[in-house]
Amino acid sequence: MTPRTTARRPLLGGTGGLVRLAAAALLVGTMCAQHPHPSFNRVRRMDPLSTLFPNWCFFAPTPARHDFQFYYRTLSEADETSEWVPLEVIVGRRLRQFAWYPERRSEKAVFDLGTEVLRHLDKGFGPAGTLPSYRILCSHLGDVIAASGGAPVKGFQFSLTRNAGYDDSEEPEVLFVSPYTPLRRTPARGVEGVPA
């Protein structure tokens, strides 16, 4: 019986070596793409669609640590300004919502619309006031006010505050106060309290 000899092949030689080299490059590139430091952005720029170097922070790169709360006040026909009233977006939770909760979309929409407006406020209110997200917020608030059935009002103003949710140790911070917005006389169909 002859002893078996195993010839050592070079680690990076041949087709198998190229595969190992490519796998190592993908592994290092993926690890670099995860790093938050700006110097690693070069790796992400090489793969703009994140197909070669996936970013595992895709769904929540910066998780939300605050809630947005909208408040509004109205201007009556007699030119009297009301107190600030919170816009209740988050409703009480029910047991069925563990399985089916489509109402959550409106809560998420308000958060996303507020974020979109805030992202453009550094350019001034002019550009931010023309955004579709700002117009959607104004339209929704106008519909809610018109459907509330209160005294007739001429218009409204709203503010966007950031708070820490159930954490009472942090004071809410006012991020934005809108200018006066005239109120439409008829609310849109499908708003709560308005027949569809």
Coordinates of N, CA, C and O in Angstrom, one line a residue:
M1 N 0.8 -1.2 0.0 CA 0.0 0.0 0.0 C 0.9 1.2 0.0 O 1.8 1.3 0.8
T2 N 0.6 2.1 -0.9 CA 1.5 3.3 -1.0 C 0.8 4.4 -0.2 O -0.4 4.6 -0.2
P3 N 1.7 5.2 0.4 CA 1.1 6.3 1.2 C 0.5 7.4 0.3 O 1.0 7.6 -0.8
R4 N -0.6 7.9 0.7 CA -1.3 9.0 -0.1 C -0.5 10.3 0.1 O -0.2 10.7 1.1
T5 N -0.3 10.9 -1.0 CA 0.3 12.2 -1.0 C -0.7 13.2 -1.4 O -1.5 13.0 -2.3
T6 N -0.7 14.2 -0.6 CA -1.6 15.3 -0.9 C -0.8 16.5 -1.4 O 0.0 17.0 -0.6
A7 N -1.0 16.9 -2.5 CA -0.3 18.1 -3.0 C -1.0 19.3 -2.6 O -2.2 19.4 -2.7
R8 N -0.3 20.2 -2.0 CA -0.9 21.5 -1.6 C -1.0 22.4 -2.7 O 0.0 22.7 -3.4
R9 N -2.3 22.7 -3.0 CA -2.5 23.7 -4.1 C -2.4 25.1 -3.5 O -2.8 25.3 -2.3
P10 N -2.0 26.1 -4.3 CA -2.0 27.4 -3.8 C -3.4 27.9 -3.4 O -4.4 27.5 -4.1
L11 N -3.5 28.7 -2.4 CA -4.8 29.1 -1.9 C -5.6 29.9 -2.9 O -6.8 29.8 -3.1
L12 N -4.9 30.8 -3.7 CA -5.6 31.6 -4.7 C -5.3 31.2 -6.1 O -5.6 31.9 -7.0
G13 N -4.8 30.0 -6.3 CA -4.5 29.5 -7.7 C -5.7 28.8 -8.3 O -6.6 28.2 -7.6
G14 N -5.9 28.9 -9.6 CA -7.0 28.2 -10.3 C -8.3 28.9 -10.1 O -8.5 29.9 -9.6
T15 N -9.3 28.2 -10.6 CA -10.7 28.7 -10.6 C -11.2 28.8 -9.1 O -11.9 29.7 -8.8
G16 N -10.9 27.8 -8.3 CA -11.3 27.8 -6.9 C -10.7 29.0 -6.2 O -11.3 29.6 -5.3
G17 N -9.5 29.4 -6.5 CA -8.9 30.5 -5.9 C -9.6 31.8 -6.3 O -9.7 32.7 -5.4
L18 N -10.0 31.9 -7.5 CA -10.7 33.2 -7.9 C -12.1 33.3 -7.2 O -12.5 34.3 -6.8
V19 N -12.7 32.1 -7.0 CA -14.0 32.1 -6.3 C -13.8 32.6 -4.8 O -14.5 33.4 -4.3
R20 N -12.7 32.0 -4.2 CA -12.4 32.4 -2.8 C -12.0 33.9 -2.7 O -12.4 34.6 -1.8
L21 N -11.3 34.4 -3.7 CA -10.9 35.8 -3.7 C -12.2 36.7 -3.9 O -12.4 37.7 -3.2
A22 N -13.1 36.3 -4.8 CA -14.3 37.1 -5.0 C -15.2 37.0 -3.7 O -15.8 38.0 -3.3
A23 N -15.3 35.8 -3.1 CA -16.1 35.7 -1.8 C -15.5 36.6 -0.7 O -16.3 37.2 0.0
A24 N -14.2 36.6 -0.6 CA -13.6 37.4 0.4 C -13.8 38.9 0.1 O -14.1 39.7 1.0
A25 N -13.7 39.3 -1.2 CA -14.0 40.7 -1.5 C -15.5 41.1 -1.2 O -15.7 42.2 -0.7
L26 N -16.4 40.2 -1.5 CA -17.8 40.5 -1.2 C -18.0 40.6 0.3 O -18.8 41.4 0.8
L27 N -17.4 39.7 1.1 CA -17.5 39.7 2.6 C -17.0 41.0 3.1 O -17.6 41.7 3.9
V28 N -15.8 41.4 2.7 CA -15.2 42.7 3.2 C -16.0 43.9 2.8 O -16.2 44.8 3.5
G29 N -16.4 43.9 1.5 CA -17.3 45.0 1.0 C -18.6 45.1 1.8 O -19.0 46.2 2.1
T30 N -19.2 44.0 2.1 CA -20.5 44.0 2.9 C -20.2 44.5 4.3 O -21.0 45.3 4.8
M31 N -19.1 44.1 4.9 CA -18.8 44.6 6.2 C -18.5 46.1 6.2 O -19.0 46.8 7.1
C32 N -17.9 46.6 5.2 CA -17.6 48.0 5.1 C -18.9 48.8 4.8 O -19.0 49.9 5.3
A33 N -19.8 48.2 4.1 CA -21.1 48.9 3.8 C -21.9 49.1 5.0 O -22.8 50.0 5.1
Q34 N -21.7 48.3 6.1 CA -22.5 48.4 7.3 C -22.0 49.5 8.2 O -22.7 50.0 9.1
H35 N -20.7 49.9 8.0 CA -20.1 50.8 9.0 C -20.7 52.2 8.8 O -20.8 52.7 7.7
P36 N -21.1 52.9 9.9 CA -21.7 54.2 9.8 C -20.8 55.3 9.5 O -21.2 56.4 9.1
H37 N -19.5 55.2 9.6 CA -18.5 56.3 9.4 C -18.5 56.7 7.9 O -18.6 55.8 7.0
P38 N -18.5 58.0 7.7 CA -18.6 58.5 6.3 C -17.5 58.0 5.4 O -17.7 58.0 4.1
S39 N -16.3 57.7 5.9 CA -15.2 57.2 5.0 C -15.6 55.9 4.3 O -14.9 55.6 3.3
F40 N -16.5 55.2 4.8 CA -16.9 53.9 4.2 C -18.0 54.1 3.1 O -18.4 53.1 2.5
N41 N -18.4 55.3 2.9 CA -19.4 55.6 1.8 C -18.9 55.2 0.5 O -19.7 55.0 -0.5
R42 N -17.6 55.2 0.3 CA -17.0 54.9 -1.0 C -17.5 53.5 -1.5 O -17.7 53.2 -2.6
V43 N -17.5 52.6 -0.5 CA -17.9 51.2 -0.8 C -19.4 51.2 -1.3 O -19.8 50.6 -2.3
R44 N -20.3 52.0 -0.6 CA -21.7 52.0 -1.0 C -21.9 52.7 -2.3 O -22.8 52.4 -3.1
R45 N -21.0 53.7 -2.7 CA -21.1 54.4 -4.0 C -20.8 53.5 -5.1 O -21.2 53.6 -6.2
M46 N -19.9 52.5 -4.9 CA -19.5 51.5 -5.9 C -20.7 50.6 -6.3 O -20.8 50.1 -7.3
D47 N -21.7 50.5 -5.3 CA -22.8 49.6 -5.6 C -24.1 50.3 -5.2 O -24.7 50.1 -4.1
P48 N -24.6 51.3 -6.0 CA -25.7 52.1 -5.6 C -27.0 51.4 -5.4 O -27.9 51.8 -4.7
L49 N -27.2 50.2 -6.0 CA -28.4 49.4 -5.8 C -28.3 48.4 -4.6 O -29.3 47.7 -4.4
S50 N -27.2 48.4 -4.0 CA -27.0 47.5 -2.8 C -27.2 46.0 -3.3 O -27.8 45.2 -2.5
T51 N -26.8 45.7 -4.4 CA -26.9 44.3 -4.9 C -25.7 43.4 -4.5 O -25.8 42.3 -4.2
L52 N -24.5 44.0 -4.6 CA -23.3 43.3 -4.2 C -23.0 43.4 -2.7 O -22.6 42.4 -2.1
F53 N -23.2 44.6 -2.2 CA -22.8 44.9 -0.8 C -24.1 45.3 -0.1 O -24.4 46.5 0.0
P54 N -24.9 44.3 0.3 CA -26.2 44.7 1.0 C -26.0 45.5 2.3 O -25.0 45.2 3.0
N55 N -26.9 46.4 2.5 CA -26.9 47.1 3.8 C -28.0 46.6 4.7 O -29.2 46.7 4.4
W56 N -27.6 45.9 5.8 CA -28.6 45.3 6.6 C -29.4 46.3 7.4 O -30.3 45.9 8.1
C57 N -29.0 47.5 7.4 CA -29.8 48.6 8.1 C -30.9 49.1 7.1 O -31.5 50.2 7.4
F58 N -31.2 48.4 6.1 CA -32.1 48.9 5.0 C -33.5 49.3 5.6 O -34.0 50.4 5.3
F59 N -34.1 48.5 6.4 CA -35.4 48.7 6.9 C -35.5 49.7 8.0 O -36.5 50.4 8.2
A60 N -34.5 49.9 8.8 CA -34.5 50.9 9.9 C -33.1 51.4 10.1 O -32.4 51.1 11.1
P61 N -32.6 52.2 9.2 CA -31.2 52.7 9.3 C -31.1 53.6 10.6 O -30.1 53.5 11.3
T62 N -32.1 54.4 10.9 CA -32.1 55.2 12.1 C -33.4 55.0 12.7 O -34.4 55.6 12.4
P63 N -33.5 54.0 13.7 CA -34.9 53.8 14.3 C -35.4 55.0 15.0 O -34.7 55.8 15.5
A64 N -36.7 55.1 14.9 CA -37.4 56.3 15.5 C -37.3 56.2 17.0 O -37.6 55.1 17.6
R65 N -37.0 57.3 17.6 CA -36.9 57.3 19.1 C -37.9 58.4 19.6 O -38.0 58.6 20.8
H66 N -38.6 59.0 18.7 CA -39.5 60.0 19.1 C -40.8 59.9 18.3 O -40.8 59.3 17.2
D67 N -41.9 60.4 18.9 CA -43.2 60.5 18.2 C -43.4 61.9 17.7 O -42.9 62.9 18.3
F68 N -44.2 62.1 16.6 CA -44.6 63.4 16.2 C -46.1 63.5 16.7 O -46.9 62.6 16.5
Q69 N -46.4 64.7 17.2 CA -47.7 65.0 17.6 C -48.1 66.3 16.9 O -47.4 67.3 17.0
F70 N -49.3 66.3 16.3 CA -49.8 67.5 15.7 C -50.8 68.1 16.6 O -51.6 67.4 17.2
Y71 N -50.8 69.4 16.7 CA -51.8 70.2 17.4 C -52.3 71.2 16.4 O -51.6 71.7 15.5
Y72 N -53.6 71.6 16.6 CA -54.2 72.6 15.7 C -55.0 73.6 16.5 O -55.5 73.2 17.6
R73 N -55.2 74.8 16.0 CA -56.1 75.7 16.6 C -56.8 76.4 15.5 O -56.3 76.5 14.3
T74 N -58.0 76.8 15.7 CA -58.9 77.4 14.7 C -59.2 78.9 14.9 O -59.0 79.4 16.0
L75 N -59.5 79.5 13.8 CA -59.9 80.9 13.9 C -61.4 81.0 13.5 O -61.8 80.6 12.4
S76 N -62.2 81.4 14.5 CA -63.7 81.4 14.3 C -64.1 82.6 13.4 O -63.3 83.5 13.0
E77 N -65.3 82.6 13.0 CA -65.9 83.6 12.1 C -65.8 85.0 12.9 O -65.8 86.0 12.3
A78 N -65.8 84.9 14.2 CA -65.8 86.2 15.0 C -64.3 86.5 15.3 O -64.1 87.3 16.2
D79 N -63.4 86.0 14.6 CA -61.9 86.2 14.8 C -61.4 85.9 16.2 O -60.5 86.6 16.7
E80 N -61.9 84.8 16.8 CA -61.4 84.3 18.0 C -60.6 83.1 17.8 O -61.0 82.2 17.1
T81 N -59.5 83.0 18.4 CA -58.6 81.8 18.3 C -58.8 80.8 19.4 O -58.9 81.2 20.5
S82 N -59.0 79.6 19.0 CA -59.2 78.5 20.0 C -57.9 78.1 20.6 O -56.8 78.5 20.2
E83 N -58.0 77.3 21.7 CA -56.8 76.7 22.3 C -56.2 75.6 21.3 O -56.9 75.2 20.4
W84 N -55.0 75.3 21.6 CA -54.4 74.2 20.8 C -55.0 72.9 21.1 O -55.1 72.5 22.3
V85 N -55.4 72.1 20.1 CA -56.1 70.8 20.3 C -55.2 69.8 19.7 O -54.8 69.9 18.5
P86 N -54.9 68.7 20.4 CA -54.1 67.6 19.8 C -54.9 66.9 18.7 O -56.1 66.6 18.9
L87 N -54.3 66.5 17.6 CA -54.9 65.7 16.6 C -54.6 64.3 17.0 O -53.4 63.8 17.0
E88 N -55.6 63.6 17.3 CA -55.5 62.2 17.8 C -55.3 61.3 16.6 O -56.3 61.0 15.9
V89 N -54.1 60.8 16.4 CA -53.9 59.8 15.3 C -53.8 58.4 15.8 O -54.3 57.5 15.2
I90 N -53.2 58.3 17.0 CA -53.0 56.9 17.6 C -54.2 56.6 18.4 O -54.5 57.2 19.4
V91 N -54.9 55.5 18.0 CA -56.1 55.1 18.7 C -55.7 54.0 19.7 O -54.6 53.4 19.6
G92 N -56.6 53.7 20.7 CA -56.3 52.7 21.6 C -56.2 51.3 21.0 O -56.8 51.0 20.0
R93 N -55.3 50.5 21.5 CA -55.1 49.2 20.9 C -56.1 48.2 21.3 O -56.7 48.3 22.4
R94 N -56.4 47.3 20.4 CA -57.4 46.2 20.6 C -56.7 44.9 20.4 O -55.7 44.8 19.7
L95 N -57.3 43.8 20.9 CA -56.8 42.5 20.8 C -56.7 42.1 19.3 O -55.7 41.4 18.9
R96 N -57.7 42.4 18.5 CA -57.7 42.0 17.1 C -56.5 42.6 16.3 O -56.1 42.1 15.3
Q97 N -55.9 43.6 16.8 CA -54.8 44.3 16.1 C -53.5 43.5 16.1 O -52.6 43.8 15.4
F98 N -53.5 42.4 16.9 CA -52.3 41.6 16.8 C -52.2 40.9 15.4 O -51.2 40.7 14.9
A99 N -53.4 40.6 14.8 CA -53.4 39.9 13.6 C -53.8 40.8 12.4 O -53.2 40.7 11.3
W100 N -54.6 41.8 12.6 CA -55.1 42.7 11.5 C -55.2 44.1 12.0 O -56.0 44.4 12.9
Y101 N -54.5 45.0 11.4 CA -54.5 46.4 11.9 C -54.2 47.4 10.8 O -53.2 48.0 10.7
P102 N -55.2 47.5 9.9 CA -55.0 48.4 8.8 C -55.0 49.9 9.2 O -54.5 50.7 8.5
E103 N -55.6 50.2 10.3 CA -55.6 51.6 10.8 C -54.2 52.1 11.1 O -54.0 53.3 11.2
R104 N -53.3 51.3 11.3 CA -51.9 51.7 11.6 C -51.3 52.5 10.5 O -50.4 53.3 10.7
R105 N -51.8 52.3 9.3 CA -51.3 53.0 8.1 C -51.4 54.5 8.3 O -50.6 55.3 7.9
S106 N -52.6 55.0 8.9 CA -52.7 56.4 9.0 C -51.7 57.0 10.0 O -51.2 58.1 9.9
E107 N -51.4 56.3 11.1 CA -50.4 56.7 12.1 C -49.1 56.8 11.4 O -48.4 57.8 11.6
K108 N -48.7 55.8 10.6 CA -47.4 55.8 9.9 C -47.4 56.9 8.8 O -46.4 57.6 8.7
A109 N -48.5 57.2 8.2 CA -48.6 58.2 7.2 C -48.3 59.6 7.8 O -47.6 60.4 7.2
V110 N -48.9 59.9 8.9 CA -48.7 61.2 9.6 C -47.2 61.3 10.0 O -46.6 62.4 9.8
F111 N -46.6 60.3 10.5 CA -45.2 60.3 10.9 C -44.4 60.6 9.6 O -43.5 61.4 9.6
D112 N -44.6 59.9 8.5 CA -43.9 60.1 7.3 C -44.0 61.4 6.7 O -43.1 62.1 6.2
L113 N -45.3 61.9 6.7 CA -45.5 63.3 6.1 C -44.8 64.4 7.0 O -44.2 65.3 6.4
G114 N -44.9 64.2 8.3 CA -44.2 65.2 9.2 C -42.7 65.1 8.9 O -42.0 66.2 8.9
T115 N -42.1 64.0 8.8 CA -40.7 63.8 8.5 C -40.3 64.5 7.2 O -39.3 65.2 7.1
E116 N -41.1 64.3 6.2 CA -40.9 64.9 4.9 C -40.9 66.4 4.9 O -40.0 67.0 4.3
V117 N -41.8 67.0 5.6 CA -41.9 68.4 5.7 C -40.7 68.9 6.5 O -40.0 69.9 6.1
L118 N -40.3 68.3 7.6 CA -39.2 68.7 8.4 C -37.9 68.6 7.6 O -37.0 69.5 7.8
R119 N -37.7 67.7 6.8 CA -36.5 67.5 6.0 C -36.3 68.7 5.1 O -35.1 69.0 4.7
H120 N -37.3 69.4 4.6 CA -37.2 70.5 3.7 C -37.2 71.8 4.3 O -37.1 72.9 3.7
L121 N -37.5 71.9 5.7 CA -37.6 73.2 6.3 C -36.3 74.0 6.4 O -36.3 75.2 6.5
D122 N -35.2 73.3 6.3 CA -33.9 74.1 6.3 C -33.7 75.0 5.1 O -32.9 75.9 5.1
K123 N -34.5 74.7 4.0 CA -34.5 75.6 2.9 C -35.5 76.8 3.0 O -35.6 77.6 2.1
G124 N -36.2 76.8 4.1 CA -37.2 77.9 4.3 C -38.6 77.3 4.1 O -38.8 76.2 3.6
F125 N -39.6 78.1 4.6 CA -40.9 77.6 4.5 C -41.4 77.6 3.0 O -42.3 76.8 2.7
G126 N -40.9 78.5 2.2 CA -41.4 78.6 0.8 C -41.3 77.2 0.1 O -42.4 76.7 -0.4
P127 N -40.2 76.6 0.0 CA -40.1 75.3 -0.7 C -40.9 74.2 0.1 O -41.5 73.3 -0.5
A128 N -40.8 74.2 1.4 CA -41.5 73.2 2.2 C -43.1 73.3 2.1 O -43.8 72.4 2.1
G129 N -43.6 74.6 1.9 CA -45.0 74.8 1.8 C -45.6 74.3 0.5 O -46.8 74.2 0.4
T130 N -44.7 74.1 -0.5 CA -45.2 73.6 -1.8 C -45.2 72.1 -1.9 O -45.6 71.6 -2.9
L131 N -44.6 71.4 -0.9 CA -44.5 70.0 -1.0 C -45.9 69.3 -1.0 O -46.8 69.7 -0.3
P132 N -46.0 68.2 -1.7 CA -47.3 67.4 -1.6 C -47.6 67.0 -0.1 O -48.7 67.0 0.3
S133 N -46.5 66.6 0.6 CA -46.7 66.2 2.0 C -47.3 67.3 2.8 O -48.2 67.0 3.7
Y134 N -46.9 68.5 2.7 CA -47.5 69.6 3.4 C -48.9 69.9 3.0 O -49.8 70.1 3.9
R135 N -49.2 69.8 1.7 CA -50.6 70.0 1.3 C -51.5 68.9 1.7 O -52.7 69.1 2.1
I136 N -51.0 67.6 1.8 CA -51.8 66.5 2.3 C -52.1 66.7 3.8 O -53.2 66.5 4.2
L137 N -51.1 67.2 4.6 CA -51.4 67.4 6.0 C -52.4 68.5 6.2 O -53.3 68.4 7.0
C138 N -52.3 69.6 5.4 CA -53.3 70.7 5.5 C -54.7 70.2 5.1 O -55.7 70.5 5.8
S139 N -54.8 69.4 4.1 CA -56.0 68.9 3.6 C -56.7 68.0 4.7 O -57.9 68.1 5.0
H140 N -55.8 67.1 5.2 CA -56.3 66.2 6.3 C -56.8 66.9 7.5 O -57.9 66.6 8.0
L141 N -56.0 67.9 8.0 CA -56.5 68.7 9.1 C -57.7 69.5 8.8 O -58.6 69.5 9.7
G142 N -57.8 70.0 7.7 CA -59.0 70.8 7.3 C -60.2 69.8 7.3 O -61.3 70.2 7.7
D143 N -60.1 68.6 6.8 CA -61.2 67.7 6.8 C -61.6 67.3 8.2 O -62.8 67.1 8.5
V144 N -60.6 67.1 9.0 CA -60.9 66.7 10.4 C -61.7 67.8 11.1 O -62.7 67.6 11.8
I145 N -61.2 69.0 10.9 CA -61.9 70.2 11.6 C -63.3 70.4 11.0 O -64.2 70.6 11.8
A146 N -63.4 70.3 9.7 CA -64.8 70.5 9.1 C -65.7 69.4 9.5 O -66.9 69.6 9.7
A147 N -65.2 68.2 9.7 CA -66.1 67.0 10.1 C -66.4 67.0 11.6 O -67.3 66.2 12.0
S148 N -65.7 67.8 12.4 CA -65.9 67.8 13.8 C -67.3 68.3 14.3 O -67.7 68.0 15.4
G149 N -67.9 69.1 13.4 CA -69.2 69.6 13.7 C -69.3 70.7 14.7 O -70.3 71.1 15.3
G150 N -68.1 71.4 15.0 CA -68.1 72.5 15.9 C -68.6 73.8 15.3 O -69.2 73.8 14.2
A151 N -68.3 74.9 15.9 CA -68.7 76.2 15.4 C -68.0 76.4 14.1 O -66.9 76.0 13.9
P152 N -68.6 77.2 13.2 CA -68.0 77.5 11.9 C -66.7 78.2 12.1 O -66.6 79.1 12.9
V153 N -65.7 77.8 11.4 CA -64.4 78.5 11.5 C -63.9 78.9 10.1 O -64.3 78.4 9.1
K154 N -63.1 80.0 10.1 CA -62.5 80.5 8.8 C -61.3 79.8 8.4 O -61.0 79.7 7.2
G155 N -60.5 79.4 9.4 CA -59.2 78.7 9.0 C -58.6 78.1 10.2 O -59.2 78.1 11.3
F156 N -57.4 77.6 10.1 CA -56.7 77.0 11.2 C -55.2 77.1 11.0 O -54.7 77.6 10.0
Q157 N -54.5 76.7 12.0 CA -53.0 76.7 12.1 C -52.6 75.4 12.8 O -53.4 75.0 13.7
F158 N -51.6 74.8 12.4 CA -51.2 73.6 13.1 C -49.7 73.7 13.5 O -48.9 74.4 12.9
S159 N -49.3 72.9 14.5 CA -47.9 72.8 14.9 C -47.5 71.3 14.9 O -48.4 70.5 15.2
L160 N -46.3 71.1 14.7 CA -45.7 69.8 14.8 C -44.7 69.7 15.9 O -43.8 70.5 16.0
T161 N -44.9 68.9 16.9 CA -44.0 68.7 18.0 C -43.5 67.3 18.0 O -44.0 66.4 17.5
R162 N -42.3 67.2 18.7 CA -41.7 65.9 18.8 C -41.6 65.6 20.3 O -41.2 66.5 21.1
N163 N -42.1 64.4 20.7 CA -42.1 64.0 22.1 C -41.5 62.6 22.2 O -41.4 61.9 21.2
A164 N -41.3 62.2 23.4 CA -40.7 60.9 23.6 C -41.7 59.8 23.9 O -41.4 58.8 24.5
G165 N -42.9 60.1 23.5 CA -44.0 59.1 23.7 C -44.3 59.0 25.2 O -44.8 59.9 25.8
Y166 N -44.2 57.8 25.7 CA -44.5 57.5 27.1 C -43.5 58.0 28.1 O -43.7 57.9 29.3
D167 N -42.3 58.5 27.6 CA -41.3 58.9 28.5 C -41.6 60.4 28.9 O -41.4 61.3 28.1
D168 N -42.0 60.6 30.1 CA -42.4 61.9 30.6 C -41.2 62.8 31.0 O -41.4 63.9 31.3
S169 N -40.0 62.2 31.1 CA -38.9 62.9 31.6 C -38.4 63.9 30.5 O -37.6 64.8 30.9
E170 N -38.8 63.7 29.3 CA -38.3 64.6 28.2 C -39.4 65.5 27.8 O -40.5 65.1 27.5
E171 N -39.2 66.8 27.8 CA -40.2 67.8 27.4 C -40.4 67.8 25.9 O -39.5 67.6 25.1
P172 N -41.7 67.9 25.5 CA -41.9 68.0 24.0 C -41.2 69.2 23.4 O -41.1 70.3 24.1
E173 N -40.8 69.1 22.2 CA -40.2 70.2 21.5 C -41.0 70.6 20.2 O -41.3 69.8 19.4
V174 N -41.3 71.9 20.1 CA -42.0 72.4 19.0 C -41.1 72.5 17.8 O -40.1 73.2 17.9
L175 N -41.4 71.8 16.7 CA -40.5 71.8 15.6 C -40.9 72.8 14.5 O -40.1 73.3 13.7
F176 N -42.2 73.0 14.4 CA -42.8 73.7 13.2 C -44.1 74.2 13.6 O -44.9 73.5 14.2
V177 N -44.4 75.5 13.2 CA -45.8 76.1 13.4 C -46.1 76.6 12.0 O -45.4 77.4 11.4
S178 N -47.2 76.1 11.5 CA -47.6 76.5 10.1 C -48.2 77.9 10.1 O -48.7 78.4 11.1
P179 N -48.3 78.6 8.9 CA -49.0 79.8 8.8 C -50.5 79.5 8.8 O -50.9 78.4 8.7
Y180 N -51.3 80.6 8.9 CA -52.7 80.5 8.8 C -53.2 79.8 7.5 O -52.6 80.2 6.5
T181 N -54.1 78.9 7.6 CA -54.6 78.2 6.4 C -56.1 78.3 6.3 O -56.8 77.9 7.3
P182 N -56.6 78.9 5.3 CA -58.1 79.0 5.1 C -58.7 77.6 5.1 O -58.1 76.7 4.5
L183 N -59.9 77.5 5.6 CA -60.6 76.2 5.7 C -61.6 76.1 4.5 O -62.3 77.0 4.2
R184 N -61.5 74.9 3.9 CA -62.5 74.5 2.9 C -63.8 74.4 3.6 O -63.9 73.9 4.7
R185 N -64.9 74.7 2.9 CA -66.2 74.6 3.5 C -66.8 73.2 3.6 O -67.5 72.9 4.4
T186 N -66.4 72.3 2.6 CA -66.9 71.0 2.6 C -65.8 70.0 2.8 O -64.8 70.0 2.1
P187 N -65.9 69.1 3.8 CA -64.8 68.1 4.0 C -64.8 67.1 2.9 O -65.9 66.8 2.2
A188 N -63.7 66.5 2.7 CA -63.6 65.4 1.7 C -64.4 64.2 2.2 O -64.5 63.9 3.3
R189 N -64.8 63.4 1.2 CA -65.6 62.2 1.5 C -64.6 61.1 2.0 O -63.5 61.1 1.6
G190 N -65.1 60.3 3.0 CA -64.3 59.3 3.5 C -63.6 59.6 4.8 O -63.0 58.8 5.4
V191 N -63.6 60.9 5.2 CA -63.0 61.3 6.5 C -63.9 60.8 7.6 O -65.1 60.8 7.4
E192 N -63.4 60.4 8.7 CA -64.2 60.0 9.8 C -65.3 61.0 10.1 O -65.0 62.2 10.4
G193 N -66.5 60.6 10.2 CA -67.6 61.5 10.4 C -68.2 62.0 9.2 O -69.2 62.7 9.2
V194 N -67.6 61.8 8.0 CA -68.2 62.3 6.7 C -68.6 61.1 5.9 O -67.8 60.2 5.7
P195 N -69.8 61.1 5.5 CA -70.3 59.9 4.7 C -69.5 59.7 3.4 O -69.1 60.7 2.7
A196 N -69.1 58.5 3.1 CA -68.3 58.2 1.9 C -69.2 58.2 0.6 O -70.3 58.1 0.6

